[in-house]
Amino acid sequence: MSNTGKNRVRRALLAAALGAPQLAYAAPPYHPRAIVLTAFPLEFRVWQATGRYTHTVRVPGLPRPMICNTRRVCVAITGEGEINAAVRTTAIVRDPRLDCRATLFIRSGIAGGVQSRAALGSVYLANWIVSWGFGHHYLTRSGHMAWAPPRPPYAHNPWDTLAYRVAPGLLSAAYAATRAMPLSDSAAVLPLDAVLSLHKHPRVYEGANVSGDDFWIGRQNQRIARHIVALYTHGTARYATTAMEDLGDIAALAAFGLQHHYLSVRAVSDIDVPPPATSVGAIIAKGDEYAGALAAGNAYLVTRRIIAHLVLHKP
């Protein structure tokens, strides 16, 4: 054995005797090109069933492993609600085996919609993510919300951000790639579109996402949502969908300077007011996801198109 080899052996034996840790050569980090964030099995399964995923990443804190294909497009399930979304998006970003500095994050799932607008199954790309619950407002005895002055800037306030604007350039590119694409429709849903005075066929739109964890329905709550969006975006956005995770996503990404790497793709599965001759109580008793499968499928189609054009650069 050469002197060099003997010296290496001596150093290794000395380190072992002294209890010093041996240097470990870690594998290079995995660089996801896109990560699709889903909330629950209905949204996750449509991806799982329509792609070939050859790689899994077990991120501590996620309810199941993240699945990835050979193009480094991954799909994660975060669980429902803002807290789960924020905690688990943070877990992904902070995992030392992942390098997400150039990753596009896309929340893809279902949402509530606004009456007299988009057909069930239509897809909205969020231009703003607006907080429903964290708004410095008071709920009065009559059920209305009231705001006490003064009113500080609501967007991108480091202490209590109530509204995040989605990166305009990224949003514009995503909308240009999807605005004219055909979406799936359902014969079972068309009669309800007519009853609710909705457009006849699903399309892709832009609009503000109202993000909150509690379930609500009814015209009074719609008025509040409309007012919140107008107030927090200074009149630049219009309330279009309601969902539960988006504020958690973008707030977590903003903490690491990645908020401009985020899109929200939401398909309308229900409307935030009851159909005619149906009470709010009846909706609360039986639920209101009239078009959940249709919406999850259309969210998948639009998200896949965005990834193809913006990430994989496929026409």
mmCIF file of C-alpha atoms in Angstrom:
data_model
loop_
_atom_site.group_PDB
_atom_site.id
_atom_site.type_symbol
_atom_site.label_atom_id
_atom_site.label_comp_id
_atom_site.label_asym_id
_atom_site.label_seq_id
_atom_site.Cartn_x
_atom_site.Cartn_y
_atom_site.Cartn_z
ATOM 1 C CA MET A 1 0.000 0.000 0.000
ATOM 2 C CA SER A 2 1.291 3.476 -0.838
ATOM 3 C CA ASN A 3 1.959 6.092 1.827
ATOM 4 C CA THR A 4 -1.087 8.019 0.589
ATOM 5 C CA GLY A 5 -3.309 4.978 1.031
ATOM 6 C CA LYS A 6 -1.887 4.288 4.489
ATOM 7 C CA ASN A 7 -2.533 7.878 5.539
ATOM 8 C CA ARG A 8 -6.183 7.647 4.408
ATOM 9 C CA VAL A 9 -6.653 4.449 6.420
ATOM 10 C CA ARG A 10 -5.037 6.039 9.489
ATOM 11 C CA ARG A 11 -7.310 9.117 9.209
ATOM 12 C CA ALA A 12 -10.419 6.937 8.843
ATOM 13 C CA LEU A 13 -9.457 4.813 11.867
ATOM 14 C CA LEU A 14 -8.694 7.920 13.928
ATOM 15 C CA ALA A 15 -12.015 9.506 12.986
ATOM 16 C CA ALA A 16 -13.872 6.331 13.918
ATOM 17 C CA ALA A 17 -12.038 6.124 17.240
ATOM 18 C CA LEU A 18 -12.874 9.737 18.074
ATOM 19 C CA GLY A 19 -16.482 9.381 17.009
ATOM 20 C CA ALA A 20 -16.143 11.916 14.204
ATOM 21 C CA PRO A 21 -18.781 11.628 11.466
ATOM 22 C CA GLN A 22 -17.701 10.371 8.073
ATOM 23 C CA LEU A 23 -18.382 12.617 5.084
ATOM 24 C CA ALA A 24 -21.354 11.403 3.020
ATOM 25 C CA TYR A 25 -21.573 12.111 -0.665
ATOM 26 C CA ALA A 26 -25.216 13.068 -1.209
ATOM 27 C CA ALA A 27 -26.927 12.506 -4.516
ATOM 28 C CA PRO A 28 -27.513 15.685 -6.527
ATOM 29 C CA PRO A 29 -30.943 17.237 -5.895
ATOM 30 C CA TYR A 30 -33.884 16.418 -8.116
ATOM 31 C CA HIS A 31 -35.069 19.397 -10.184
ATOM 32 C CA PRO A 32 -38.840 19.216 -10.827
ATOM 33 C CA ARG A 33 -39.827 21.278 -13.845
ATOM 34 C CA ALA A 34 -43.439 21.508 -12.690
ATOM 35 C CA ILE A 35 -45.298 20.398 -9.571
ATOM 36 C CA VAL A 36 -49.076 20.049 -9.751
ATOM 37 C CA LEU A 37 -50.736 20.547 -6.364
ATOM 38 C CA THR A 38 -53.975 18.633 -5.771
ATOM 39 C CA ALA A 39 -56.022 18.620 -2.583
ATOM 40 C CA PHE A 40 -57.799 15.265 -2.383
ATOM 41 C CA PRO A 41 -58.185 11.943 -4.238
ATOM 42 C CA LEU A 42 -60.700 13.112 -6.896
ATOM 43 C CA GLU A 43 -58.197 15.709 -8.116
ATOM 44 C CA PHE A 44 -55.132 13.468 -7.710
ATOM 45 C CA ARG A 45 -56.555 10.364 -9.387
ATOM 46 C CA VAL A 46 -57.221 12.069 -12.721
ATOM 47 C CA TRP A 47 -53.458 12.668 -13.008
ATOM 48 C CA GLN A 48 -52.543 9.249 -11.698
ATOM 49 C CA ALA A 49 -54.844 7.549 -14.208
ATOM 50 C CA THR A 50 -53.722 9.460 -17.294
ATOM 51 C CA GLY A 51 -49.934 9.454 -17.095
ATOM 52 C CA ARG A 52 -46.897 7.234 -16.636
ATOM 53 C CA TYR A 53 -45.045 8.126 -13.470
ATOM 54 C CA THR A 54 -41.698 6.406 -13.118
ATOM 55 C CA HIS A 55 -40.353 8.187 -10.061
ATOM 56 C CA THR A 56 -41.687 8.878 -6.590
ATOM 57 C CA VAL A 57 -40.435 11.305 -3.962
ATOM 58 C CA ARG A 58 -41.382 10.694 -0.335
ATOM 59 C CA VAL A 59 -41.501 14.210 1.051
ATOM 60 C CA PRO A 60 -41.819 14.191 4.860
ATOM 61 C CA GLY A 61 -45.174 15.696 5.790
ATOM 62 C CA LEU A 62 -47.021 14.833 2.573
ATOM 63 C CA PRO A 63 -49.893 12.342 2.955
ATOM 64 C CA ARG A 64 -48.552 10.229 0.078
ATOM 65 C CA PRO A 65 -45.456 10.243 -2.143
ATOM 66 C CA MET A 66 -45.178 12.779 -4.929
ATOM 67 C CA ILE A 67 -45.263 11.075 -8.348
ATOM 68 C CA CYS A 68 -43.080 12.256 -11.242
ATOM 69 C CA ASN A 69 -42.683 11.343 -14.903
ATOM 70 C CA THR A 70 -39.583 11.220 -17.077
ATOM 71 C CA ARG A 71 -40.057 14.883 -18.049
ATOM 72 C CA ARG A 72 -39.767 15.833 -14.366
ATOM 73 C CA VAL A 73 -43.417 16.829 -14.093
ATOM 74 C CA CYS A 74 -44.647 15.858 -10.626
ATOM 75 C CA VAL A 75 -48.031 15.632 -8.912
ATOM 76 C CA ALA A 76 -48.508 16.041 -5.161
ATOM 77 C CA ILE A 77 -51.525 15.775 -2.890
ATOM 78 C CA THR A 78 -51.575 18.329 -0.070
ATOM 79 C CA GLY A 79 -54.848 17.657 1.692
ATOM 80 C CA GLU A 80 -57.622 20.228 1.908
ATOM 81 C CA GLY A 81 -57.516 23.722 3.363
ATOM 82 C CA GLU A 82 -55.093 26.626 3.586
ATOM 83 C CA ILE A 83 -53.070 25.219 6.490
ATOM 84 C CA ASN A 84 -52.451 21.853 4.848
ATOM 85 C CA ALA A 85 -51.594 23.593 1.585
ATOM 86 C CA ALA A 86 -49.131 25.977 3.232
ATOM 87 C CA VAL A 87 -47.446 23.365 5.420
ATOM 88 C CA ARG A 88 -47.069 20.817 2.648
ATOM 89 C CA THR A 89 -45.997 23.281 -0.027
ATOM 90 C CA THR A 90 -43.336 24.426 2.435
ATOM 91 C CA ALA A 91 -42.312 20.802 2.999
ATOM 92 C CA ILE A 92 -41.767 20.380 -0.746
ATOM 93 C CA VAL A 93 -39.768 23.590 -1.135
ATOM 94 C CA ARG A 94 -37.594 22.861 1.912
ATOM 95 C CA ASP A 95 -36.875 19.203 1.146
ATOM 96 C CA PRO A 96 -33.067 19.075 0.681
ATOM 97 C CA ARG A 97 -33.404 16.427 -2.040
ATOM 98 C CA LEU A 98 -35.382 18.839 -4.221
ATOM 99 C CA ASP A 99 -34.311 22.023 -5.975
ATOM 100 C CA CYS A 100 -37.481 24.009 -6.692
ATOM 101 C CA ARG A 101 -35.918 27.351 -7.543
ATOM 102 C CA ALA A 102 -36.980 27.032 -11.194
ATOM 103 C CA THR A 103 -40.109 24.912 -10.642
ATOM 104 C CA LEU A 104 -43.556 25.998 -11.830
ATOM 105 C CA PHE A 105 -46.160 25.245 -9.145
ATOM 106 C CA ILE A 106 -49.760 24.844 -10.336
ATOM 107 C CA ARG A 107 -52.734 24.307 -8.057
ATOM 108 C CA SER A 108 -55.141 22.232 -10.153
ATOM 109 C CA GLY A 109 -58.584 21.320 -8.880
ATOM 110 C CA ILE A 110 -62.268 22.100 -8.508
ATOM 111 C CA ALA A 111 -63.978 25.235 -7.204
ATOM 112 C CA GLY A 112 -67.258 26.980 -6.599
ATOM 113 C CA GLY A 113 -68.393 29.430 -9.265
ATOM 114 C CA VAL A 114 -70.612 32.475 -9.718
ATOM 115 C CA GLN A 115 -74.203 32.282 -10.960
ATOM 116 C CA SER A 116 -75.081 33.642 -14.429
ATOM 117 C CA ARG A 117 -71.542 33.240 -15.663
ATOM 118 C CA ALA A 118 -69.372 30.286 -16.670
ATOM 119 C CA ALA A 119 -70.917 26.889 -17.336
ATOM 120 C CA LEU A 120 -70.229 24.057 -14.929
ATOM 121 C CA GLY A 121 -66.891 22.531 -15.904
ATOM 122 C CA SER A 122 -65.461 25.886 -17.022
ATOM 123 C CA VAL A 123 -61.900 26.620 -15.950
ATOM 124 C CA TYR A 124 -60.579 29.813 -14.369
ATOM 125 C CA LEU A 125 -56.961 30.880 -14.250
ATOM 126 C CA ALA A 126 -56.669 33.030 -11.135
ATOM 127 C CA ASN A 127 -55.348 36.549 -11.593
ATOM 128 C CA TRP A 128 -55.601 37.243 -7.854
ATOM 129 C CA ILE A 129 -55.743 35.019 -4.776
ATOM 130 C CA VAL A 130 -57.831 36.788 -2.115
ATOM 131 C CA SER A 131 -58.394 35.821 1.521
ATOM 132 C CA TRP A 132 -61.976 35.165 2.611
ATOM 133 C CA GLY A 133 -61.293 34.899 6.335
ATOM 134 C CA PHE A 134 -58.226 37.032 7.071
ATOM 135 C CA GLY A 135 -59.622 40.430 6.302
ATOM 136 C CA HIS A 136 -59.684 42.751 9.332
ATOM 137 C CA HIS A 137 -63.464 42.689 9.073
ATOM 138 C CA TYR A 138 -66.154 42.209 11.681
ATOM 139 C CA LEU A 139 -69.242 40.049 11.325
ATOM 140 C CA THR A 140 -72.188 42.142 12.524
ATOM 141 C CA ARG A 141 -75.328 40.823 14.196
ATOM 142 C CA SER A 142 -77.171 41.115 10.909
ATOM 143 C CA GLY A 143 -74.615 38.848 9.250
ATOM 144 C CA HIS A 144 -72.955 41.593 7.239
ATOM 145 C CA MET A 145 -69.244 42.303 7.294
ATOM 146 C CA ALA A 146 -67.933 45.699 8.342
ATOM 147 C CA TRP A 147 -64.442 47.192 8.120
ATOM 148 C CA ALA A 148 -63.007 49.627 10.644
ATOM 149 C CA PRO A 149 -60.703 52.392 9.350
ATOM 150 C CA PRO A 150 -57.905 52.879 8.550
ATOM 151 C CA ARG A 151 -57.534 50.559 5.573
ATOM 152 C CA PRO A 152 -53.877 49.712 4.915
ATOM 153 C CA PRO A 153 -52.488 48.320 1.654
ATOM 154 C CA TYR A 154 -53.902 44.823 1.388
ATOM 155 C CA ALA A 155 -51.662 43.253 -1.261
ATOM 156 C CA HIS A 156 -48.118 42.062 -0.522
ATOM 157 C CA ASN A 157 -48.131 43.443 3.020
ATOM 158 C CA PRO A 158 -45.403 41.458 4.854
ATOM 159 C CA TRP A 159 -47.426 41.257 8.066
ATOM 160 C CA ASP A 160 -50.889 40.313 6.900
ATOM 161 C CA THR A 161 -51.163 39.827 3.170
ATOM 162 C CA LEU A 162 -54.826 39.526 2.248
ATOM 163 C CA ALA A 163 -54.399 39.352 -1.525
ATOM 164 C CA TYR A 164 -51.699 38.101 -3.863
ATOM 165 C CA ARG A 165 -51.554 39.046 -7.506
ATOM 166 C CA VAL A 166 -50.536 36.137 -9.724
ATOM 167 C CA ALA A 167 -47.496 36.996 -11.873
ATOM 168 C CA PRO A 168 -49.028 38.851 -14.863
ATOM 169 C CA GLY A 169 -46.524 37.633 -17.452
ATOM 170 C CA LEU A 170 -46.874 33.998 -16.409
ATOM 171 C CA LEU A 171 -50.660 34.282 -16.292
ATOM 172 C CA SER A 172 -50.782 35.928 -19.722
ATOM 173 C CA ALA A 173 -48.706 33.135 -21.265
ATOM 174 C CA ALA A 174 -50.870 30.452 -19.628
ATOM 175 C CA TYR A 175 -54.102 32.103 -20.763
ATOM 176 C CA ALA A 176 -52.829 32.555 -24.316
ATOM 177 C CA ALA A 177 -52.048 28.828 -24.457
ATOM 178 C CA THR A 178 -55.481 27.741 -23.191
ATOM 179 C CA ARG A 179 -58.141 30.380 -23.867
ATOM 180 C CA ALA A 180 -59.422 28.776 -27.086
ATOM 181 C CA MET A 181 -58.936 25.111 -26.208
ATOM 182 C CA PRO A 182 -61.968 22.793 -26.189
ATOM 183 C CA LEU A 183 -63.114 21.425 -22.849
ATOM 184 C CA SER A 184 -65.150 18.364 -21.971
ATOM 185 C CA ASP A 185 -68.885 18.702 -21.425
ATOM 186 C CA SER A 186 -71.499 16.459 -19.858
ATOM 187 C CA ALA A 187 -75.054 15.797 -20.980
ATOM 188 C CA ALA A 188 -75.998 15.269 -17.348
ATOM 189 C CA VAL A 189 -74.825 18.776 -16.441
ATOM 190 C CA LEU A 190 -76.413 20.743 -19.311
ATOM 191 C CA PRO A 191 -79.920 20.908 -17.750
ATOM 192 C CA LEU A 192 -78.447 22.364 -14.566
ATOM 193 C CA ASP A 193 -76.537 24.965 -16.582
ATOM 194 C CA ALA A 194 -79.897 26.063 -17.976
ATOM 195 C CA VAL A 195 -81.596 26.102 -14.563
ATOM 196 C CA LEU A 196 -78.804 28.252 -13.138
ATOM 197 C CA SER A 197 -78.775 30.564 -16.195
ATOM 198 C CA LEU A 198 -75.174 29.652 -16.985
ATOM 199 C CA HIS A 199 -73.459 29.637 -20.354
ATOM 200 C CA LYS A 200 -74.044 26.431 -22.284
ATOM 201 C CA HIS A 201 -70.518 25.105 -22.745
ATOM 202 C CA PRO A 202 -67.372 25.202 -20.581
ATOM 203 C CA ARG A 203 -64.620 27.648 -21.513
ATOM 204 C CA VAL A 204 -61.380 28.995 -20.068
ATOM 205 C CA TYR A 205 -61.513 32.367 -18.259
ATOM 206 C CA GLU A 206 -59.503 34.581 -15.925
ATOM 207 C CA GLY A 207 -60.784 35.781 -12.555
ATOM 208 C CA ALA A 208 -60.073 36.197 -8.855
ATOM 209 C CA ASN A 209 -60.036 33.207 -6.532
ATOM 210 C CA VAL A 210 -61.525 33.726 -3.059
ATOM 211 C CA SER A 211 -59.641 31.388 -0.730
ATOM 212 C CA GLY A 212 -61.091 30.219 2.579
ATOM 213 C CA ASP A 213 -61.560 27.062 4.636
ATOM 214 C CA ASP A 214 -65.202 27.349 5.659
ATOM 215 C CA PHE A 215 -68.095 26.205 3.485
ATOM 216 C CA TRP A 216 -70.660 28.827 2.557
ATOM 217 C CA ILE A 217 -73.411 29.352 0.045
ATOM 218 C CA GLY A 218 -76.017 32.008 -0.732
ATOM 219 C CA ARG A 219 -76.420 35.432 -2.279
ATOM 220 C CA GLN A 220 -75.460 37.341 0.845
ATOM 221 C CA ASN A 221 -72.130 35.525 1.024
ATOM 222 C CA GLN A 222 -71.627 36.097 -2.693
ATOM 223 C CA ARG A 223 -72.070 39.823 -2.108
ATOM 224 C CA ILE A 224 -69.462 39.696 0.640
ATOM 225 C CA ALA A 225 -67.040 37.795 -1.604
ATOM 226 C CA ARG A 226 -67.580 40.305 -4.387
ATOM 227 C CA HIS A 227 -66.919 43.176 -1.976
ATOM 228 C CA ILE A 228 -63.800 41.539 -0.523
ATOM 229 C CA VAL A 229 -62.271 41.072 -3.969
ATOM 230 C CA ALA A 230 -63.045 44.635 -5.033
ATOM 231 C CA LEU A 231 -61.652 46.038 -1.773
ATOM 232 C CA TYR A 232 -58.496 43.952 -1.467
ATOM 233 C CA THR A 233 -57.489 44.263 -5.137
ATOM 234 C CA HIS A 234 -58.378 47.983 -5.268
ATOM 235 C CA GLY A 235 -61.006 47.315 -7.910
ATOM 236 C CA THR A 236 -58.665 45.553 -10.340
ATOM 237 C CA ALA A 237 -60.181 42.050 -10.137
ATOM 238 C CA ARG A 238 -63.567 40.360 -10.199
ATOM 239 C CA TYR A 239 -64.645 37.470 -7.980
ATOM 240 C CA ALA A 240 -64.910 34.304 -10.065
ATOM 241 C CA THR A 241 -64.263 31.189 -7.951
ATOM 242 C CA THR A 242 -64.082 30.000 -4.359
ATOM 243 C CA ALA A 243 -61.664 27.338 -3.140
ATOM 244 C CA MET A 244 -59.749 26.334 -0.029
ATOM 245 C CA GLU A 245 -56.027 25.920 -0.694
ATOM 246 C CA ASP A 246 -54.742 28.667 -2.972
ATOM 247 C CA LEU A 247 -53.865 31.296 -0.367
ATOM 248 C CA GLY A 248 -51.852 28.696 1.557
ATOM 249 C CA ASP A 249 -49.961 27.748 -1.610
ATOM 250 C CA ILE A 250 -48.954 31.214 -2.685
ATOM 251 C CA ALA A 251 -48.249 32.468 0.848
ATOM 252 C CA ALA A 252 -45.842 29.571 1.417
ATOM 253 C CA LEU A 253 -44.130 30.161 -1.917
ATOM 254 C CA ALA A 254 -43.902 33.900 -1.210
ATOM 255 C CA ALA A 255 -41.975 33.152 1.987
ATOM 256 C CA PHE A 256 -39.219 31.697 -0.209
ATOM 257 C CA GLY A 257 -39.420 34.261 -3.004
ATOM 258 C CA LEU A 258 -41.252 31.853 -5.321
ATOM 259 C CA GLN A 259 -44.696 33.480 -5.565
ATOM 260 C CA HIS A 260 -44.020 34.388 -9.202
ATOM 261 C CA HIS A 261 -43.680 30.663 -9.988
ATOM 262 C CA TYR A 262 -47.347 29.960 -9.208
ATOM 263 C CA LEU A 263 -50.578 29.473 -11.123
ATOM 264 C CA SER A 264 -54.035 28.480 -9.909
ATOM 265 C CA VAL A 265 -56.202 26.467 -12.320
ATOM 266 C CA ARG A 266 -59.719 25.916 -10.975
ATOM 267 C CA ALA A 267 -62.677 24.293 -12.713
ATOM 268 C CA VAL A 268 -66.239 25.065 -11.630
ATOM 269 C CA SER A 269 -67.890 22.059 -9.972
ATOM 270 C CA ASP A 270 -70.748 23.917 -8.269
ATOM 271 C CA ILE A 271 -72.304 27.362 -7.948
ATOM 272 C CA ASP A 272 -72.182 29.448 -4.777
ATOM 273 C CA VAL A 273 -75.961 29.930 -4.680
ATOM 274 C CA PRO A 274 -78.634 27.213 -4.577
ATOM 275 C CA PRO A 275 -80.541 26.315 -7.746
ATOM 276 C CA PRO A 276 -84.065 27.762 -7.984
ATOM 277 C CA ALA A 277 -86.559 26.145 -5.599
ATOM 278 C CA THR A 278 -83.683 24.695 -3.537
ATOM 279 C CA SER A 279 -82.985 26.032 -0.065
ATOM 280 C CA VAL A 280 -79.610 26.711 1.467
ATOM 281 C CA GLY A 281 -80.505 24.115 4.112
ATOM 282 C CA ALA A 282 -81.045 21.446 1.461
ATOM 283 C CA ILE A 283 -77.665 22.181 -0.091
ATOM 284 C CA ILE A 284 -75.985 21.998 3.304
ATOM 285 C CA ALA A 285 -77.668 18.642 3.948
ATOM 286 C CA LYS A 286 -76.708 16.934 0.677
ATOM 287 C CA GLY A 287 -73.768 18.899 -0.727
ATOM 288 C CA ASP A 288 -73.423 20.826 -3.957
ATOM 289 C CA GLU A 289 -70.662 19.271 -6.076
ATOM 290 C CA TYR A 290 -72.887 18.772 -9.100
ATOM 291 C CA ALA A 291 -70.043 18.407 -11.578
ATOM 292 C CA GLY A 292 -67.020 17.288 -9.569
ATOM 293 C CA ALA A 293 -65.717 14.683 -12.026
ATOM 294 C CA LEU A 294 -66.256 16.963 -15.039
ATOM 295 C CA ALA A 295 -64.484 19.829 -13.283
ATOM 296 C CA ALA A 296 -61.528 17.715 -12.149
ATOM 297 C CA GLY A 297 -61.095 16.419 -15.697
ATOM 298 C CA ASN A 298 -61.185 19.888 -17.258
ATOM 299 C CA ALA A 299 -58.756 21.276 -14.684
ATOM 300 C CA TYR A 300 -56.425 18.455 -15.691
ATOM 301 C CA LEU A 301 -56.772 19.232 -19.411
ATOM 302 C CA VAL A 302 -55.982 22.921 -18.952
ATOM 303 C CA THR A 303 -53.114 22.322 -16.533
ATOM 304 C CA ARG A 304 -51.593 19.740 -18.869
ATOM 305 C CA ARG A 305 -51.784 22.235 -21.758
ATOM 306 C CA ILE A 306 -50.084 24.929 -19.672
ATOM 307 C CA ILE A 307 -47.255 22.584 -18.721
ATOM 308 C CA ALA A 308 -46.821 21.472 -22.330
ATOM 309 C CA HIS A 309 -46.543 25.036 -23.618
ATOM 310 C CA LEU A 310 -44.767 26.826 -20.776
ATOM 311 C CA VAL A 311 -42.546 24.081 -19.360
ATOM 312 C CA LEU A 312 -42.032 21.400 -21.994
ATOM 313 C CA HIS A 313 -42.315 23.847 -24.917
ATOM 314 C CA LYS A 314 -44.510 21.544 -26.963
ATOM 315 C CA PRO A 315 -46.893 23.267 -29.424
#
